[in-house]
Short mmCIF file of C-alpha atoms in Angstrom, two decimals:
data_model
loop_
_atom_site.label_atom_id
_atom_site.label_comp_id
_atom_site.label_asym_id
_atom_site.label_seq_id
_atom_site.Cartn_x
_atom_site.Cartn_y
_atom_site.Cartn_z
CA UNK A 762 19.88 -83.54 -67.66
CA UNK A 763 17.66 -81.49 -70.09
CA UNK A 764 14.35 -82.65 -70.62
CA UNK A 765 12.29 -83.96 -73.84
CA UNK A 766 9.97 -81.55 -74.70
CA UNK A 767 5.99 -81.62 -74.97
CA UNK A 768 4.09 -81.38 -77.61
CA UNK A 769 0.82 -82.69 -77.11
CA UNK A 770 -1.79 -79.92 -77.61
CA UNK A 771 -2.31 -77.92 -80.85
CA UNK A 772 -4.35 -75.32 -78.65
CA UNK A 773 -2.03 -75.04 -75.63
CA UNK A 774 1.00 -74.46 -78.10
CA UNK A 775 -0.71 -72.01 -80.09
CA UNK A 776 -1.11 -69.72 -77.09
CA UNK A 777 2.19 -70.56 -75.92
CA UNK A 778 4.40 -70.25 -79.19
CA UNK A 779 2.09 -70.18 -82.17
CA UNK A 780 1.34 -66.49 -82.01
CA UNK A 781 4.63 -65.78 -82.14
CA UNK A 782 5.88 -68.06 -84.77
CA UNK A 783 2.86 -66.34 -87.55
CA UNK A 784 4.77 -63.07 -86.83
CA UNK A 785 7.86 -64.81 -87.75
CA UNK A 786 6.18 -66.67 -90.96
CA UNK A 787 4.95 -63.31 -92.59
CA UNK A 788 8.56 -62.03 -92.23
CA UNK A 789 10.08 -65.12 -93.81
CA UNK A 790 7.87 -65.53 -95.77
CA UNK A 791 8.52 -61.89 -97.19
CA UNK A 792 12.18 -62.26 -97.27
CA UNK A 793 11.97 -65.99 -99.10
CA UNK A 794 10.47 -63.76 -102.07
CA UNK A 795 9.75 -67.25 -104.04
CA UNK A 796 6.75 -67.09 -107.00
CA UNK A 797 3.51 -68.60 -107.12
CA UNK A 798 1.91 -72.30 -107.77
CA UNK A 799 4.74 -73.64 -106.15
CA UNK A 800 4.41 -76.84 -104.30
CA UNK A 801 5.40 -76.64 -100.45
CA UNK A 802 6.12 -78.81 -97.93
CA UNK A 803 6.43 -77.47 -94.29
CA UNK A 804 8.25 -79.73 -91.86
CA UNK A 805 7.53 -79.90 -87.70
CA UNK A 806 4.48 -77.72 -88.93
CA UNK A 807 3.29 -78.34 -85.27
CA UNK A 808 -0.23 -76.40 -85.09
CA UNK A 809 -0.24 -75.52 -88.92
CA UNK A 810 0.31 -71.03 -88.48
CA UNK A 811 3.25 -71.34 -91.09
CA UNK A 812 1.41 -73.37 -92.97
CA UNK A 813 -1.83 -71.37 -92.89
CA UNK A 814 0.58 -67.97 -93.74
CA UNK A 815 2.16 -69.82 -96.88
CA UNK A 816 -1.33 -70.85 -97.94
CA UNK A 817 -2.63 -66.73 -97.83
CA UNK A 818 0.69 -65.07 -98.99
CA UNK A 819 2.47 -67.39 -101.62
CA UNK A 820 -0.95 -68.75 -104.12
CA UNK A 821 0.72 -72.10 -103.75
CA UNK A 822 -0.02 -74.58 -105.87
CA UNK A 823 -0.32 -77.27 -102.98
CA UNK A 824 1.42 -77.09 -99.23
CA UNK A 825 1.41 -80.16 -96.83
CA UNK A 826 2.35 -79.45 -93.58
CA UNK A 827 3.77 -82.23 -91.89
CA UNK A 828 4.51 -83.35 -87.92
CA UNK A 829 5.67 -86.17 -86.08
CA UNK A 830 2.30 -85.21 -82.97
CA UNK A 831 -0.92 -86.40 -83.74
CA UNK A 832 -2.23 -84.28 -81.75
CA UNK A 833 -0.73 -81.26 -83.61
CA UNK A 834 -1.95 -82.66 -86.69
CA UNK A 835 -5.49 -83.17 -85.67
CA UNK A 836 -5.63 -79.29 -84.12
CA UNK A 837 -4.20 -77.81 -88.44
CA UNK A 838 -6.58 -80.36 -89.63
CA UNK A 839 -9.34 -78.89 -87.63
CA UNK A 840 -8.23 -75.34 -87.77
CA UNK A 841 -6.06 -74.02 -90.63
CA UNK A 842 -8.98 -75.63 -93.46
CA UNK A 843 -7.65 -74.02 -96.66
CA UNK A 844 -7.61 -74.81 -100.59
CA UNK A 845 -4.79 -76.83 -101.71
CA UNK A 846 -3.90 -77.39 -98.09
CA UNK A 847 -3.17 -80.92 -96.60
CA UNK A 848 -1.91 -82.08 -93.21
CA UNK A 849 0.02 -85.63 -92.49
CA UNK A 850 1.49 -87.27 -89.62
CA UNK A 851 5.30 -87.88 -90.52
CA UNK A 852 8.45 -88.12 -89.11
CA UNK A 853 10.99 -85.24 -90.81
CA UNK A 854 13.73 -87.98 -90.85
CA UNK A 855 11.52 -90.36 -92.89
CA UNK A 856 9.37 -87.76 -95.20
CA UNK A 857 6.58 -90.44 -97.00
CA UNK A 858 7.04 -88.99 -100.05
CA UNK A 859 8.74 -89.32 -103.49
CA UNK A 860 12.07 -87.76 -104.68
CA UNK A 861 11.51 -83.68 -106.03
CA UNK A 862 7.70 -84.28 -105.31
CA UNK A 863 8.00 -80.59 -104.19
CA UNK A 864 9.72 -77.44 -105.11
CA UNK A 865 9.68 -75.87 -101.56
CA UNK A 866 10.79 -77.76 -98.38
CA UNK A 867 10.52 -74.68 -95.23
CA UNK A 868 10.44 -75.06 -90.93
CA UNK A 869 9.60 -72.79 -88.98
CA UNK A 870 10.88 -73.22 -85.39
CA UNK A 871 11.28 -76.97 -85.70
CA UNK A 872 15.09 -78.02 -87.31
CA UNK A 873 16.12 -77.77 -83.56
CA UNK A 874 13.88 -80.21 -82.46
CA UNK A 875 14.71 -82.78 -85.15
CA UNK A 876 16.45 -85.65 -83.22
CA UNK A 877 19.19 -85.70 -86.16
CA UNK A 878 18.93 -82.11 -88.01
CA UNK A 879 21.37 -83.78 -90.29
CA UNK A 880 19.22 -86.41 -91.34
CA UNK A 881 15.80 -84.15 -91.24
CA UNK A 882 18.20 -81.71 -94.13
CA UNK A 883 18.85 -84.53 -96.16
CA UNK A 884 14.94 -85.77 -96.82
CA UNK A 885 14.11 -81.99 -97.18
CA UNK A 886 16.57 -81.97 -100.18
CA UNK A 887 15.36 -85.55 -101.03
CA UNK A 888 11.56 -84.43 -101.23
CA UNK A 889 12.35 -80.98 -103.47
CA UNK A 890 12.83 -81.05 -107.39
CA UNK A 891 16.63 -79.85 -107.92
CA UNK A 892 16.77 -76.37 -108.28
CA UNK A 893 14.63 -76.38 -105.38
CA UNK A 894 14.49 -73.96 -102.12
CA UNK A 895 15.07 -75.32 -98.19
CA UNK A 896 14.34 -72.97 -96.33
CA UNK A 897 14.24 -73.14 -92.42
CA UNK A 898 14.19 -70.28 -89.04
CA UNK A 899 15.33 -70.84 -85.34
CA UNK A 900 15.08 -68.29 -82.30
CA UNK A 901 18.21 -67.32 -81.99
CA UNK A 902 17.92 -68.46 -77.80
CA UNK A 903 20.90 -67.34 -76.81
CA UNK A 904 20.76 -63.40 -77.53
CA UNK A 905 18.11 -62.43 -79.35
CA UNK A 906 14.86 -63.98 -78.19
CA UNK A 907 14.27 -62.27 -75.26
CA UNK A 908 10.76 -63.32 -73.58
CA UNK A 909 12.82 -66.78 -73.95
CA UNK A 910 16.05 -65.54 -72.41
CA UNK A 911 13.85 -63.26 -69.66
CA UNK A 912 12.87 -66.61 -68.56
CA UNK A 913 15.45 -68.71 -68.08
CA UNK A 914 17.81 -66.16 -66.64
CA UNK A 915 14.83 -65.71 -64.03
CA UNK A 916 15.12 -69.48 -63.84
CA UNK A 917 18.59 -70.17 -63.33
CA UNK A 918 18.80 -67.62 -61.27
CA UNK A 919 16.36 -69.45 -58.94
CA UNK A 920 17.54 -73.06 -59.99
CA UNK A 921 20.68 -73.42 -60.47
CA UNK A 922 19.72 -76.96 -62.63
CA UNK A 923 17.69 -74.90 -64.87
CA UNK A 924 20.57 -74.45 -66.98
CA UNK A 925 20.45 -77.61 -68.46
CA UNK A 926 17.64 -77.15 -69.97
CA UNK A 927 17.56 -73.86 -71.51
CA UNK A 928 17.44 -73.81 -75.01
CA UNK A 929 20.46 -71.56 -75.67
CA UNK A 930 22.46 -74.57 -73.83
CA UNK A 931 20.89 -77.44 -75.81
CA UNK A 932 20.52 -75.74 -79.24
CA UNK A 933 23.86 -74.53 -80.11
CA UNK A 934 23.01 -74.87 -83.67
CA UNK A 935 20.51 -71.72 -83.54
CA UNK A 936 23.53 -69.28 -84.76
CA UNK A 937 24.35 -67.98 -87.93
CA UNK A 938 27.85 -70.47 -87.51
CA UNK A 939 25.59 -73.05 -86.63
CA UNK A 940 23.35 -72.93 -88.97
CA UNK A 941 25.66 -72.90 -91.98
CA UNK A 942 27.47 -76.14 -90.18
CA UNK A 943 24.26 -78.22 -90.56
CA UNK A 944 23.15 -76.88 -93.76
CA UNK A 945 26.86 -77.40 -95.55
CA UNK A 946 27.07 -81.05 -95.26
CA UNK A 947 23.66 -81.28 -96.77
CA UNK A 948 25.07 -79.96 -100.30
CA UNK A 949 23.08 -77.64 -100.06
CA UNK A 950 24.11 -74.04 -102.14
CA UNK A 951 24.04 -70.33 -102.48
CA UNK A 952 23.55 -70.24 -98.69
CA UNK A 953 22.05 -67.30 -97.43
CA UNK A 954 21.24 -66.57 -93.74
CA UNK A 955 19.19 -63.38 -92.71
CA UNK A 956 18.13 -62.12 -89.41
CA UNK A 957 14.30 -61.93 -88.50
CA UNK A 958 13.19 -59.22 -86.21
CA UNK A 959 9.64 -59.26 -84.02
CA UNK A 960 8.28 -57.57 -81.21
CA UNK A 961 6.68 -60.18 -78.87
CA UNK A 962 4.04 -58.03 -77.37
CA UNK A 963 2.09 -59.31 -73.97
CA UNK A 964 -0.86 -57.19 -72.92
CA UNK A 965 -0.35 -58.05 -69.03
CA UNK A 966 2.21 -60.43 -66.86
CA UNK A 967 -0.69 -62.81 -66.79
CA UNK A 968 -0.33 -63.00 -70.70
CA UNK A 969 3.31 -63.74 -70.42
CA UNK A 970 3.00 -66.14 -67.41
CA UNK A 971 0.21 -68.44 -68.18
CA UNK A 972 0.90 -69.50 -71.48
CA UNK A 973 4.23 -71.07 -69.37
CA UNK A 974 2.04 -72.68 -67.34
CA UNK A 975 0.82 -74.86 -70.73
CA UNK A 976 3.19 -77.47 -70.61
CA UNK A 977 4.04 -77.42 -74.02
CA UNK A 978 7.77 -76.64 -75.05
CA UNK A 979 10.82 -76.24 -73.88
CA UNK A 980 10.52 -73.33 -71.08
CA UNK A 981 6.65 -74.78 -70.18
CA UNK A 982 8.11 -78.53 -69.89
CA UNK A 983 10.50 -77.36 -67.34
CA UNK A 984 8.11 -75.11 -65.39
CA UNK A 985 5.76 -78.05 -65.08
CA UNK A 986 8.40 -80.01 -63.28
CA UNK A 987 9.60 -77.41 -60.62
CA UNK A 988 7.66 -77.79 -56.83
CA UNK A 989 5.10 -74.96 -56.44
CA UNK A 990 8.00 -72.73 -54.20
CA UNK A 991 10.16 -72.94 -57.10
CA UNK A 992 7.79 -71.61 -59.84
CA UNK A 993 6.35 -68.81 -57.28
CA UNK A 994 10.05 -67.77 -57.06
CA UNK A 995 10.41 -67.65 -61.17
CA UNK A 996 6.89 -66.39 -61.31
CA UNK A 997 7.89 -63.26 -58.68
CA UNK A 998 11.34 -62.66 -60.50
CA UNK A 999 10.39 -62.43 -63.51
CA UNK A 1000 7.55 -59.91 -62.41
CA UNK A 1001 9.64 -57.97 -61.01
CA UNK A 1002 12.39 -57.87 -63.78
CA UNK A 1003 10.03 -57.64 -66.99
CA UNK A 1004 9.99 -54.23 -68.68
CA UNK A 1005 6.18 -53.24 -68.45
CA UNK A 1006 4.82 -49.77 -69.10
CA UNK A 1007 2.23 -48.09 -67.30
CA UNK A 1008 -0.95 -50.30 -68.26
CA UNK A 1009 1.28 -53.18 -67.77
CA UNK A 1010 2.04 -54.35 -71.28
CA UNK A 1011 5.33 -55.84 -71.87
CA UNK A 1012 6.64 -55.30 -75.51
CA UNK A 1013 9.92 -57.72 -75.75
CA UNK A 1014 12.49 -58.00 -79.11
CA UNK A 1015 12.85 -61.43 -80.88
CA UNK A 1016 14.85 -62.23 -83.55
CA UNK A 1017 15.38 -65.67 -85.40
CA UNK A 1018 17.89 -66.81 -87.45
CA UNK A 1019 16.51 -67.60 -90.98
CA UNK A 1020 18.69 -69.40 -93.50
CA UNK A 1021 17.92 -71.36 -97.07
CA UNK A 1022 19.66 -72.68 -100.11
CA UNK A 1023 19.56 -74.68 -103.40
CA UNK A 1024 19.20 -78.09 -104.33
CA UNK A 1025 21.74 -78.74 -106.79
CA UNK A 1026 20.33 -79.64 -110.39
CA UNK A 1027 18.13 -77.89 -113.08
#
């Protein structure tokens, strides 16, 4: 059985996922190509970097990031402090706020997560004006995100059980396919899905390691339930098997699956 992921601490995820997820932002970000003084909403906003990159690229209007972690919420409260910029605790199947109070609904890394993506796509569509944008990315876990897939083919390869919790097993909905099967039903229009590309760049196996040892997320969750033997065996895999150059640093390619479309309405 897979386990429910972690997410706890604002700074543990940041050093964990964060970093990567504001490379991702900037490129969707640049691809959603949307105007200024528009009014955002970002949904599973977790540690507030997507909300934080809207806020210095897109001269919003207003953004409030939303999450269902308090503790989340407290770390963007306490460090993403920007004009126009609000954080609340909220559920993304329940959004506390009034039909088309926005013109923007976006998440970054989080429709996964959603217990009932479904239901999370219909209160993003809710919450925007029609003519609106909803907008969301996903790793794409199964191919394309490798310092995810590094892992848990070093873990299954070790523990056999490890397979039911890797994220390209539980997330089947992080594909092109399966991204345009949630977002369909949702009436959503003029669908439009678009690869991101990153490097994920570690300076050291220590930089890629530790951040696992966090607890927070998928890949960290499952590492902090494995006996000490266990993760020493991952650990010395995946040490051996990561492509570092001479000084050590391990540069990995990630891509995530970015798709949006229109609310219905003028």
């Amino acid at each position: 059985m897979s386990l429910k992921d972690q997410w706890t601490s604002g700074a543990d995820y940041d050093q964990w996922m964060g970093r990567w997820s504001r490379l991702l932002a900037h490129e969707f970000l640049n691809w959603l190509d949307v105007p200024a003084g528009l009014r955002w909403i970002d949904v599973c906003c977790g540690s507030g970097v997507v909300t934080e990159a809207i806020a210095e690229c897109n001269a919003p209007a207003s953004v409030v990031g939303v999450d269902v972690s308090s503790d989340q919420i407290n770390f963007a409260r306490q460090h993403r402090i920007r004009p126009n910029v609000a954080f609340k605790i909220a559920d993304a199947m329940a959004l506390p706020f009034a039909d088309a109070s926005f013109d923007i609904a976006v998440c970054g890394l989080g429709l996964n997560f959603i217990p009932d993506p479904a239901r999370g796509l219909e209160e993003f569509s809710r919450v925007i004006r029609p003519g609106g944008t909803v907008a969301v990315y996903v790793w794409d876990y199964a191919k394309g995100a490798r310092f995810l897939r590094e892992f848990w083919d070093a873990a299954i390869a070790v523990d056999s059980k490890a397979g039911d919790s890797d994220q390209a097993h539980r997330f089947p909905m992080c594909t092109p396919e399966g991204l345009r099967g949630v977002f369909e039903p949702a009436k959503l229009y003029d669908l439009n899905v678009h690869a991101l590309e990153v490097v994920t760049r570690f300076g050291s196996f220590d930089d890629y390691w530790n951040p696992l040892l966090t607890g927070q997320g998928s890949a960290p969750n499952y590492l902090a339930t494995c006996d000490k033997k266990i993760q020493a065996s991952i650990r010395e895999l995946l040490r051996a098997t990561l492509p570092a150059n001479d000084q050590g640093v391990i540069e990995l390619p990630a891509r995530a699956w970015t798709i949006r479309g229109w609310r219905p309405g003028v």
